[in-house]
mmCIF file of C-alpha atoms in Angstrom:
data_model
loop_
_atom_site.group_PDB
_atom_site.id
_atom_site.type_symbol
_atom_site.label_atom_id
_atom_site.label_comp_id
_atom_site.label_asym_id
_atom_site.label_seq_id
_atom_site.Cartn_x
_atom_site.Cartn_y
_atom_site.Cartn_z
ATOM 1 C CA MET A 1 70.946 103.317 70.242
ATOM 2 C CA SER A 2 70.995 101.441 66.946
ATOM 3 C CA THR A 3 68.917 98.275 66.832
ATOM 4 C CA ASN A 4 71.239 96.837 64.184
ATOM 5 C CA LEU A 5 74.134 96.267 66.503
ATOM 6 C CA SER A 6 75.113 92.641 66.876
ATOM 7 C CA VAL A 7 74.822 90.751 70.156
ATOM 8 C CA ILE A 8 78.594 91.014 70.555
ATOM 9 C CA ASP A 9 78.618 94.777 69.940
ATOM 10 C CA LEU A 10 75.834 95.331 72.441
ATOM 11 C CA ASP A 11 77.678 93.244 74.993
ATOM 12 C CA ARG A 12 80.814 95.286 74.533
ATOM 13 C CA ASN A 13 79.195 98.713 74.327
ATOM 14 C CA LEU A 14 76.890 98.430 77.328
ATOM 15 C CA GLN A 15 79.309 97.006 79.917
ATOM 16 C CA PRO A 16 82.568 98.288 81.443
ATOM 17 C CA PRO A 17 85.706 96.697 79.902
ATOM 18 C CA LEU A 18 86.378 94.288 82.782
ATOM 19 C CA TYR A 19 86.681 91.027 80.827
ATOM 20 C CA ALA A 20 88.891 89.688 78.042
ATOM 21 C CA LYS A 21 86.263 88.977 75.412
ATOM 22 C CA ARG A 22 86.303 85.815 73.302
ATOM 23 C CA GLY A 23 84.460 87.271 70.260
ATOM 24 C CA LEU A 24 81.667 84.719 70.590
ATOM 25 C CA ALA A 25 77.974 84.997 71.445
ATOM 26 C CA LEU A 26 76.741 81.795 73.099
ATOM 27 C CA VAL A 27 72.971 81.419 72.933
ATOM 28 C CA ARG A 28 72.107 77.765 73.608
ATOM 29 C CA GLY A 29 73.418 74.639 75.250
ATOM 30 C CA GLU A 30 72.588 70.956 75.214
ATOM 31 C CA GLY A 31 74.494 68.248 77.071
ATOM 32 C CA ALA A 32 78.227 68.879 76.700
ATOM 33 C CA TYR A 33 77.755 71.246 73.757
ATOM 34 C CA LEU A 34 77.228 74.988 73.308
ATOM 35 C CA TYR A 35 75.930 76.834 70.264
ATOM 36 C CA ASP A 36 76.716 80.367 69.108
ATOM 37 C CA SER A 37 74.424 82.957 67.534
ATOM 38 C CA ASP A 38 75.367 81.651 64.065
ATOM 39 C CA GLY A 39 74.438 78.068 64.964
ATOM 40 C CA ASN A 40 78.005 76.770 65.284
ATOM 41 C CA LYS A 41 78.521 73.890 67.710
ATOM 42 C CA TYR A 42 81.273 73.731 70.364
ATOM 43 C CA LEU A 43 82.379 70.997 72.756
ATOM 44 C CA ASP A 44 82.240 72.582 76.207
ATOM 45 C CA MET A 45 85.492 71.900 78.076
ATOM 46 C CA MET A 46 85.012 74.885 80.370
ATOM 47 C CA SER A 47 81.497 74.579 81.900
ATOM 48 C CA ASN A 48 81.263 78.357 82.251
ATOM 49 C CA TYR A 49 84.319 78.419 84.535
ATOM 50 C CA GLY A 50 83.354 75.169 86.220
ATOM 51 C CA VAL A 51 79.690 75.927 86.834
ATOM 52 C CA ALA A 52 77.713 73.708 84.429
ATOM 53 C CA ILE A 53 78.615 70.357 85.988
ATOM 54 C CA LEU A 54 75.476 68.656 84.594
ATOM 55 C CA GLY A 55 76.123 70.073 81.161
ATOM 56 C CA HIS A 56 73.343 72.165 79.612
ATOM 57 C CA ALA A 57 69.576 71.698 79.679
ATOM 58 C CA HIS A 58 69.735 68.600 81.899
ATOM 59 C CA PRO A 59 66.095 67.428 81.897
ATOM 60 C CA LYS A 60 65.603 67.013 85.659
ATOM 61 C CA HIS A 61 67.538 70.178 86.498
ATOM 62 C CA THR A 62 65.521 72.123 83.950
ATOM 63 C CA ALA A 63 62.230 70.696 85.222
ATOM 64 C CA ALA A 64 63.066 71.576 88.826
ATOM 65 C CA ILE A 65 63.837 75.185 87.905
ATOM 66 C CA GLN A 66 60.672 75.514 85.787
ATOM 67 C CA HIS A 67 58.480 74.062 88.534
ATOM 68 C CA GLN A 68 59.960 76.248 91.267
ATOM 69 C CA ALA A 69 59.785 79.398 89.140
ATOM 70 C CA ALA A 70 56.047 78.796 88.875
ATOM 71 C CA THR A 71 55.735 78.091 92.615
ATOM 72 C CA LEU A 72 57.878 80.465 94.708
ATOM 73 C CA ILE A 73 61.107 82.201 93.693
ATOM 74 C CA SER A 74 62.134 84.182 96.745
ATOM 75 C CA CYS A 75 61.857 83.512 100.466
ATOM 76 C CA HIS A 76 64.079 85.218 103.044
ATOM 77 C CA GLN A 77 65.877 82.923 105.477
ATOM 78 C CA SER A 78 63.950 84.372 108.403
ATOM 79 C CA PHE A 79 61.222 82.067 107.067
ATOM 80 C CA ALA A 80 61.614 78.314 106.515
ATOM 81 C CA ASN A 81 61.089 76.897 103.023
ATOM 82 C CA ASP A 82 60.554 73.337 101.877
ATOM 83 C CA GLN A 83 63.033 73.458 98.991
ATOM 84 C CA ARG A 84 65.759 75.044 101.115
ATOM 85 C CA SER A 85 65.276 72.544 103.939
ATOM 86 C CA GLU A 86 65.421 69.516 101.600
ATOM 87 C CA PHE A 87 68.434 70.933 99.825
ATOM 88 C CA LEU A 88 70.264 71.568 103.085
ATOM 89 C CA GLN A 89 69.422 68.073 104.367
ATOM 90 C CA THR A 90 70.715 66.459 101.167
ATOM 91 C CA LEU A 91 73.884 68.542 101.105
ATOM 92 C CA ALA A 92 74.551 67.925 104.811
ATOM 93 C CA GLY A 93 74.286 64.210 104.172
ATOM 94 C CA MET A 94 77.059 64.446 101.571
ATOM 95 C CA LEU A 95 79.416 66.631 103.615
ATOM 96 C CA PRO A 96 81.917 65.342 106.213
ATOM 97 C CA ASP A 97 80.106 64.724 109.498
ATOM 98 C CA GLN A 98 81.958 67.471 111.396
ATOM 99 C CA LEU A 99 80.461 70.179 109.170
ATOM 100 C CA GLU A 100 77.032 70.431 110.687
ATOM 101 C CA SER A 101 75.833 73.926 109.801
ATOM 102 C CA ILE A 102 75.534 75.548 106.350
ATOM 103 C CA PHE A 103 75.144 79.208 105.399
ATOM 104 C CA LEU A 104 73.716 79.786 101.923
ATOM 105 C CA SER A 105 74.608 82.742 99.723
ATOM 106 C CA ASN A 106 74.691 83.595 96.006
ATOM 107 C CA SER A 107 78.235 83.096 94.751
ATOM 108 C CA GLY A 108 81.715 81.824 95.535
ATOM 109 C CA THR A 109 83.100 85.165 96.628
ATOM 110 C CA GLU A 110 80.116 85.663 98.948
ATOM 111 C CA ALA A 111 80.690 82.223 100.431
ATOM 112 C CA VAL A 112 84.338 83.130 101.068
ATOM 113 C CA GLU A 113 83.292 86.438 102.646
ATOM 114 C CA ALA A 114 81.096 84.478 105.057
ATOM 115 C CA ALA A 115 83.932 82.040 105.809
ATOM 116 C CA LEU A 116 86.293 84.855 106.705
ATOM 117 C CA LYS A 117 83.736 86.672 108.859
ATOM 118 C CA PHE A 118 82.940 83.440 110.688
ATOM 119 C CA ALA A 119 86.677 82.809 111.285
ATOM 120 C CA TRP A 120 87.216 86.379 112.560
ATOM 121 C CA VAL A 121 84.209 86.274 114.872
ATOM 122 C CA SER A 122 84.806 82.760 116.238
ATOM 123 C CA THR A 123 88.509 83.369 117.031
ATOM 124 C CA GLY A 124 88.548 87.072 117.887
ATOM 125 C CA LYS A 125 91.630 87.367 115.660
ATOM 126 C CA SER A 126 92.180 89.246 112.402
ATOM 127 C CA LYS A 127 95.172 87.938 110.441
ATOM 128 C CA LEU A 128 94.740 85.714 107.403
ATOM 129 C CA VAL A 129 97.330 83.374 105.888
ATOM 130 C CA ALA A 130 96.764 82.250 102.317
ATOM 131 C CA THR A 131 98.877 81.173 99.370
ATOM 132 C CA LYS A 132 100.510 82.904 96.449
ATOM 133 C CA ARG A 133 98.666 82.514 93.135
ATOM 134 C CA ALA A 134 95.484 81.650 95.031
ATOM 135 C CA TYR A 135 92.116 82.949 93.856
ATOM 136 C CA HIS A 136 89.280 83.321 96.363
ATOM 137 C CA GLY A 137 87.189 86.109 94.810
ATOM 138 C CA ARG A 138 87.268 89.848 94.254
ATOM 139 C CA THR A 139 85.075 91.352 96.963
ATOM 140 C CA MET A 140 87.175 93.040 99.638
ATOM 141 C CA GLY A 141 87.380 90.245 102.169
ATOM 142 C CA ALA A 142 87.890 87.494 99.630
ATOM 143 C CA LEU A 143 90.341 89.682 97.751
ATOM 144 C CA SER A 144 92.419 89.920 100.920
ATOM 145 C CA ALA A 145 92.995 86.160 100.708
ATOM 146 C CA THR A 146 93.474 86.143 96.943
ATOM 147 C CA GLY A 147 97.179 85.924 96.116
ATOM 148 C CA GLU A 148 97.314 87.453 92.617
ATOM 149 C CA LYS A 149 98.828 90.939 92.554
ATOM 150 C CA LYS A 150 96.879 92.002 89.464
ATOM 151 C CA TYR A 151 93.666 91.659 91.453
ATOM 152 C CA ARG A 152 94.996 92.984 94.791
ATOM 153 C CA ASP A 153 97.180 95.940 93.881
ATOM 154 C CA PRO A 154 94.423 98.464 92.925
ATOM 155 C CA PHE A 155 92.879 97.975 96.380
ATOM 156 C CA ALA A 156 95.975 97.229 98.468
ATOM 157 C CA GLY A 157 95.355 99.954 101.054
ATOM 158 C CA SER A 158 91.837 98.736 101.798
ATOM 159 C CA LEU A 159 92.369 94.990 102.282
ATOM 160 C CA ALA A 160 92.334 92.981 105.467
ATOM 161 C CA GLN A 161 95.605 91.867 107.048
ATOM 162 C CA ALA A 162 96.865 88.870 105.102
ATOM 163 C CA GLU A 163 100.164 87.163 104.350
ATOM 164 C CA HIS A 164 100.779 84.871 101.412
ATOM 165 C CA VAL A 165 103.157 81.906 101.225
ATOM 166 C CA THR A 166 104.051 79.506 98.436
ATOM 167 C CA PHE A 167 101.493 76.742 97.951
ATOM 168 C CA GLY A 168 102.914 73.451 99.202
ATOM 169 C CA ASP A 169 105.698 75.061 101.301
ATOM 170 C CA LEU A 170 104.983 73.848 104.841
ATOM 171 C CA GLU A 171 108.070 75.485 106.325
ATOM 172 C CA ALA A 172 106.981 78.905 105.078
ATOM 173 C CA LEU A 173 103.437 78.341 106.254
ATOM 174 C CA ASP A 174 104.587 77.221 109.719
ATOM 175 C CA ALA A 175 106.774 80.349 110.026
ATOM 176 C CA THR A 176 103.933 82.641 109.007
ATOM 177 C CA VAL A 177 100.989 81.292 110.991
ATOM 178 C CA ASP A 178 101.114 82.716 114.499
ATOM 179 C CA ASP A 179 98.849 83.151 117.539
ATOM 180 C CA ASP A 180 97.204 86.191 115.895
ATOM 181 C CA THR A 181 96.105 84.176 112.827
ATOM 182 C CA ALA A 182 92.330 83.842 112.478
ATOM 183 C CA ALA A 183 92.371 81.552 109.450
ATOM 184 C CA ILE A 184 94.475 79.629 106.970
ATOM 185 C CA VAL A 185 92.699 79.771 103.605
ATOM 186 C CA LEU A 186 93.585 77.247 100.897
ATOM 187 C CA GLU A 187 92.363 75.676 97.685
ATOM 188 C CA PRO A 188 93.159 71.931 97.833
ATOM 189 C CA ILE A 189 93.839 72.272 94.121
ATOM 190 C CA GLN A 190 94.738 75.751 92.934
ATOM 191 C CA GLY A 191 92.496 76.654 90.014
ATOM 192 C CA GLU A 192 93.181 80.084 88.555
ATOM 193 C CA GLY A 193 96.767 79.739 89.744
ATOM 194 C CA GLY A 194 97.514 76.932 87.267
ATOM 195 C CA ILE A 195 95.883 73.699 88.484
ATOM 196 C CA HIS A 196 98.335 72.781 91.236
ATOM 197 C CA VAL A 197 97.357 69.730 93.331
ATOM 198 C CA ALA A 198 98.334 69.829 97.009
ATOM 199 C CA PRO A 199 101.369 67.571 97.628
ATOM 200 C CA PRO A 200 100.745 64.329 99.581
ATOM 201 C CA GLY A 201 100.427 65.022 103.302
ATOM 202 C CA TYR A 202 100.299 68.805 102.842
ATOM 203 C CA LEU A 203 96.639 69.348 103.827
ATOM 204 C CA ALA A 204 96.983 67.197 106.939
ATOM 205 C CA SER A 205 100.070 69.106 108.039
ATOM 206 C CA VAL A 206 98.325 72.440 107.413
ATOM 207 C CA LYS A 207 95.490 71.276 109.664
ATOM 208 C CA GLU A 208 97.978 70.420 112.416
ATOM 209 C CA ILE A 209 99.497 73.895 112.195
ATOM 210 C CA ALA A 210 96.055 75.510 112.316
ATOM 211 C CA GLN A 211 95.087 73.515 115.397
ATOM 212 C CA GLN A 212 98.383 74.298 117.163
ATOM 213 C CA ARG A 213 97.925 78.081 116.635
ATOM 214 C CA GLY A 214 94.196 78.243 117.273
ATOM 215 C CA ALA A 215 93.410 79.265 113.687
ATOM 216 C CA ARG A 216 90.483 78.148 111.579
ATOM 217 C CA LEU A 217 91.270 76.040 108.538
ATOM 218 C CA VAL A 218 89.247 77.156 105.522
ATOM 219 C CA PHE A 219 89.222 75.048 102.347
ATOM 220 C CA ASP A 220 87.978 76.903 99.281
ATOM 221 C CA GLU A 221 86.384 74.166 97.176
ATOM 222 C CA ILE A 222 84.475 76.559 94.919
ATOM 223 C CA GLN A 223 86.169 75.209 91.772
ATOM 224 C CA THR A 224 87.256 71.816 93.021
ATOM 225 C CA GLY A 225 83.880 70.912 94.475
ATOM 226 C CA PHE A 226 82.228 67.933 92.700
ATOM 227 C CA ARG A 227 85.037 67.780 90.094
ATOM 228 C CA THR A 228 87.492 65.244 91.520
ATOM 229 C CA GLY A 229 85.318 62.163 91.982
ATOM 230 C CA LYS A 230 84.158 63.345 95.423
ATOM 231 C CA LEU A 231 82.130 66.248 96.745
ATOM 232 C CA ALA A 232 85.288 67.917 98.009
ATOM 233 C CA ALA A 233 88.902 67.438 96.885
ATOM 234 C CA CYS A 234 90.071 67.437 100.513
ATOM 235 C CA GLU A 235 88.313 64.118 100.971
ATOM 236 C CA HIS A 236 91.045 62.423 98.934
ATOM 237 C CA ASP A 237 93.440 63.375 101.736
ATOM 238 C CA HIS A 238 90.966 62.515 104.511
ATOM 239 C CA VAL A 239 91.248 66.022 105.911
ATOM 240 C CA THR A 240 88.198 67.972 107.073
ATOM 241 C CA PRO A 241 88.558 71.737 107.552
ATOM 242 C CA ASP A 242 86.757 73.899 110.073
ATOM 243 C CA ILE A 243 85.073 75.742 107.233
ATOM 244 C CA LEU A 244 84.350 74.413 103.734
ATOM 245 C CA VAL A 245 83.302 76.717 100.891
ATOM 246 C CA LEU A 246 81.288 75.539 97.885
ATOM 247 C CA ALA A 247 79.722 77.377 94.905
ATOM 248 C CA LYS A 248 80.099 77.119 91.099
ATOM 249 C CA GLY A 249 78.726 73.642 90.340
ATOM 250 C CA LEU A 250 76.564 73.385 93.462
ATOM 251 C CA ALA A 251 73.413 74.341 91.552
ATOM 252 C CA ALA A 252 74.770 73.544 88.086
ATOM 253 C CA GLY A 253 74.463 77.079 86.732
ATOM 254 C CA VAL A 254 72.063 78.868 89.062
ATOM 255 C CA PRO A 255 73.905 81.369 91.315
ATOM 256 C CA ILE A 256 74.589 79.908 94.755
ATOM 257 C CA GLY A 257 77.225 79.668 97.459
ATOM 258 C CA ALA A 258 77.543 77.576 100.611
ATOM 259 C CA THR A 259 79.743 77.979 103.685
ATOM 260 C CA ALA A 260 79.734 74.836 105.849
ATOM 261 C CA VAL A 261 81.082 75.096 109.396
ATOM 262 C CA THR A 262 81.505 73.045 112.539
ATOM 263 C CA LYS A 263 78.990 73.172 115.357
ATOM 264 C CA GLU A 264 81.472 75.088 117.503
ATOM 265 C CA ILE A 265 81.783 77.861 114.920
ATOM 266 C CA ALA A 266 78.017 77.992 114.282
ATOM 267 C CA GLU A 267 77.347 78.436 117.988
ATOM 268 C CA SER A 268 79.758 81.378 118.155
ATOM 269 C CA LEU A 269 77.722 83.389 115.613
ATOM 270 C CA GLY A 270 75.068 85.744 116.901
ATOM 271 C CA GLY A 271 72.089 87.225 115.083
ATOM 272 C CA GLY A 272 73.084 89.931 112.613
ATOM 273 C CA VAL A 273 76.709 88.830 112.289
ATOM 274 C CA HIS A 274 76.036 88.065 108.644
ATOM 275 C CA GLY A 275 73.114 87.772 106.254
ATOM 276 C CA THR A 276 71.787 87.893 102.721
ATOM 277 C CA THR A 277 68.495 88.763 101.011
ATOM 278 C CA PHE A 278 68.750 86.366 98.088
ATOM 279 C CA GLY A 279 70.866 83.583 99.569
ATOM 280 C CA GLY A 280 69.110 80.249 99.979
ATOM 281 C CA ASN A 281 66.164 81.336 97.842
ATOM 282 C CA PRO A 282 63.750 78.562 96.751
ATOM 283 C CA LEU A 283 64.775 78.748 93.088
ATOM 284 C CA ALA A 284 68.478 78.246 93.781
ATOM 285 C CA SER A 285 67.648 75.636 96.420
ATOM 286 C CA ALA A 286 65.523 73.670 93.959
ATOM 287 C CA ALA A 287 68.321 73.816 91.383
ATOM 288 C CA GLY A 288 70.849 72.748 94.003
ATOM 289 C CA LEU A 289 68.682 69.845 95.139
ATOM 290 C CA ALA A 290 68.180 68.687 91.552
ATOM 291 C CA THR A 291 71.927 68.894 91.011
ATOM 292 C CA LEU A 292 72.793 66.802 94.038
ATOM 293 C CA ASN A 293 70.061 64.280 93.158
ATOM 294 C CA ALA A 294 71.395 63.955 89.620
ATOM 295 C CA ILE A 295 74.943 63.436 90.904
ATOM 296 C CA ASN A 296 73.742 60.653 93.199
ATOM 297 C CA ASP A 297 71.150 59.054 90.902
ATOM 298 C CA GLU A 298 73.480 59.005 87.871
ATOM 299 C CA ASP A 299 76.614 58.039 89.869
ATOM 300 C CA LEU A 300 78.412 61.047 88.388
ATOM 301 C CA PHE A 301 81.272 61.043 90.866
ATOM 302 C CA THR A 302 82.341 57.558 89.739
ATOM 303 C CA LYS A 303 81.711 58.173 86.034
ATOM 304 C CA SER A 304 83.409 61.562 85.955
ATOM 305 C CA ALA A 305 86.438 60.204 87.783
ATOM 306 C CA GLU A 306 86.768 57.444 85.215
ATOM 307 C CA VAL A 307 86.460 59.808 82.259
ATOM 308 C CA GLY A 308 88.792 62.278 83.983
ATOM 309 C CA ASP A 309 91.417 59.575 84.399
ATOM 310 C CA TYR A 310 90.956 58.616 80.737
ATOM 311 C CA LEU A 311 91.367 62.259 79.687
ATOM 312 C CA LEU A 312 94.598 62.557 81.665
ATOM 313 C CA GLN A 313 95.875 59.332 80.103
ATOM 314 C CA ARG A 314 95.112 60.562 76.597
ATOM 315 C CA LEU A 315 96.789 63.904 77.267
ATOM 316 C CA ASN A 316 99.890 62.282 78.759
ATOM 317 C CA ALA A 317 100.090 59.897 75.805
ATOM 318 C CA LEU A 318 100.498 62.859 73.440
ATOM 319 C CA GLN A 319 104.064 63.398 74.657
ATOM 320 C CA HIS A 320 103.866 66.675 72.744
ATOM 321 C CA PRO A 321 107.017 68.798 72.600
ATOM 322 C CA LYS A 322 104.968 71.990 73.194
ATOM 323 C CA ILE A 323 103.591 70.650 76.484
ATOM 324 C CA ARG A 324 105.692 71.091 79.626
ATOM 325 C CA ASP A 325 103.437 69.433 82.177
ATOM 326 C CA ILE A 326 99.973 67.920 82.684
ATOM 327 C CA ARG A 327 98.347 67.915 86.107
ATOM 328 C CA GLY A 328 95.009 67.718 87.833
ATOM 329 C CA ARG A 329 92.412 65.317 89.141
ATOM 330 C CA GLY A 330 89.108 64.169 87.715
ATOM 331 C CA MET A 331 87.421 66.864 85.678
ATOM 332 C CA MET A 332 89.900 69.582 86.650
ATOM 333 C CA ILE A 333 92.969 69.441 84.396
ATOM 334 C CA GLY A 334 95.774 71.860 83.590
ATOM 335 C CA ILE A 335 98.080 71.535 80.585
ATOM 336 C CA GLU A 336 101.150 73.741 81.037
ATOM 337 C CA LEU A 337 102.542 74.825 77.691
ATOM 338 C CA LYS A 338 106.003 75.997 76.746
ATOM 339 C CA GLY A 339 104.480 79.060 75.085
ATOM 340 C CA ARG A 340 101.556 81.379 75.733
ATOM 341 C CA VAL A 341 98.127 79.804 76.012
ATOM 342 C CA THR A 342 96.110 82.470 74.153
ATOM 343 C CA PRO A 343 96.871 81.217 70.601
ATOM 344 C CA VAL A 344 95.966 77.681 71.648
ATOM 345 C CA LEU A 345 92.657 78.818 73.145
ATOM 346 C CA LYS A 346 91.889 80.665 69.917
ATOM 347 C CA GLY A 347 92.801 77.651 67.794
ATOM 348 C CA LEU A 348 90.626 75.340 69.854
ATOM 349 C CA GLN A 349 87.724 77.760 69.616
ATOM 350 C CA GLU A 350 88.081 77.992 65.851
ATOM 351 C CA ASN A 351 87.990 74.198 65.722
ATOM 352 C CA GLY A 352 84.915 73.755 67.914
ATOM 353 C CA VAL A 353 86.323 73.263 71.424
ATOM 354 C CA LEU A 354 85.996 75.825 74.211
ATOM 355 C CA ALA A 355 88.538 75.801 77.050
ATOM 356 C CA LEU A 356 89.996 78.247 79.574
ATOM 357 C CA PRO A 357 93.353 79.718 80.605
ATOM 358 C CA ALA A 358 94.825 79.397 84.091
ATOM 359 C CA GLY A 359 97.530 82.010 83.856
ATOM 360 C CA ASN A 360 99.576 82.830 80.757
ATOM 361 C CA LEU A 361 100.914 79.340 80.115
ATOM 362 C CA VAL A 362 98.288 76.882 81.341
ATOM 363 C CA LEU A 363 95.361 75.520 79.362
ATOM 364 C CA ARG A 364 92.518 74.546 81.670
ATOM 365 C CA PHE A 365 89.889 71.872 81.071
ATOM 366 C CA LEU A 366 86.836 72.044 83.361
ATOM 367 C CA PRO A 367 84.298 69.912 81.424
ATOM 368 C CA PRO A 368 80.871 68.925 82.691
ATOM 369 C CA LEU A 369 80.707 65.707 84.726
ATOM 370 C CA ILE A 370 78.647 64.110 81.931
ATOM 371 C CA LEU A 371 81.556 64.203 79.484
ATOM 372 C CA THR A 372 82.001 60.913 77.615
ATOM 373 C CA LYS A 373 85.237 59.201 76.583
ATOM 374 C CA GLU A 374 84.386 59.921 72.946
ATOM 375 C CA GLN A 375 84.040 63.632 73.730
ATOM 376 C CA ALA A 376 87.317 63.504 75.673
ATOM 377 C CA ASP A 377 88.926 61.999 72.569
ATOM 378 C CA THR A 378 87.580 64.921 70.500
ATOM 379 C CA ALA A 379 89.100 67.418 72.914
ATOM 380 C CA VAL A 380 92.516 65.746 72.919
ATOM 381 C CA ASP A 381 92.609 65.172 69.170
ATOM 382 C CA THR A 382 91.647 68.797 68.526
ATOM 383 C CA LEU A 383 94.315 70.005 70.935
ATOM 384 C CA ALA A 384 96.917 67.854 69.204
ATOM 385 C CA SER A 385 95.903 69.305 65.838
ATOM 386 C CA VAL A 386 96.044 72.886 67.132
ATOM 387 C CA LEU A 387 99.470 72.352 68.704
ATOM 388 C CA GLY A 388 100.726 70.991 65.393
#
C-alpha cells in the first residue's frame, strides 16, 4: 500500500462504499467550527449528524474524557461503577418522572433495538406500527421500524412484522394499531424524513390509541433529544411515552445510547433478556455526565432555544423564491427547497458552512447548542448567497 495516498484516498480505498462522500477530510474542531486537512475553517451546522451538541473540544467535556481514560475505561454492567451511577442519577433527574429505569448501550440503533425487545417481552405481542419516512436505525430490529424503502428493501424478507402509516395521520394510525400491536414507534420530529414536526395534539392522541390497544408507546428522540429547548421534544406536548430512546448528543460525541422505561416495563424484564459488553462503560458515562452538567450549568436549553428561534426568524425573513418551506424547532431545522439539495450543500461547503440533507429536497441544520446569533447570521447569509 502506498504511503503517499491522501487521507481521503485511504478513507475511500479501505472501506466499503456505503456512504456518499463529501470530498473533505476533517481533522480538528473547536467550538462551532471544524477544520480540514488543509487548514480550512468551516462553520459546523451539522454537529456530525446531531452528535456534537457542545461543539468541539468543550473544555469540561474534554477534561472529563481525559481524566476517565486515565482512570478506568471499561466496566461491565454486572459491576457497579461510580461514573455510571452518577450519570444515571443525573439523567434520571432530567427525564419525566414516569421513566424510572434506564438501559445504557452504545448507539441510537442499539437503543432502539432494546426498546423493541422490551416492548415485545413486556406485552407478549410482536407487531410494530411506525411511520412512513421514519428513520430508527439499520440493525434488523430498528430497520423493521424504519420507514424508508431504500434501507428496508434489501432485507425485506428478514424484518420483524411492521406496518407503516403517514406521520400525522391519526385515522390511519387508529385503523392500523390493533390488539396484536406490541409498540407504536415514532419520532416526535421526523429527522431523516425531512424535519416534520408532529401536529398539535397528535402525540397525545397516539398515546390514547396505544393505551386503548395495550401497546407500548416508543418515542425515538435520538436526533430530537436536547435540540428543542428541552431534553425531549415530546415534553413540548406534555406527553410521556412508555419507552424513550436517546443517543447522538447524550455524550456529545462519545458513542452512547439510552433506553428509558417505566417501572412496569423494567419489572417485566428478566436476566439475560438483553445485554451489552460496552454499554454504560465508564468513559462514555463520564462524557455523558459532563455533557448533562454543561447543559445545566450553561443553561444551554434556554440559550439554544433562543438562538434556534432567531435562526428560524432569519431564514423565514429571506422569503427566497427557491425555498418552499421552513420548519423545525430549536436547533433542528429543515429548509425544503424547490430543487435538489445536493448543489446547495456543495455550495455551502465551498463557502465554509457544513450542513446536511434530509431527503432529496430538504437542507438540514443541526448546529451545536453553543451556536451564537452571529454564527447563525453567517449560516443564513451564506445560504442566501449560495441560493443566488
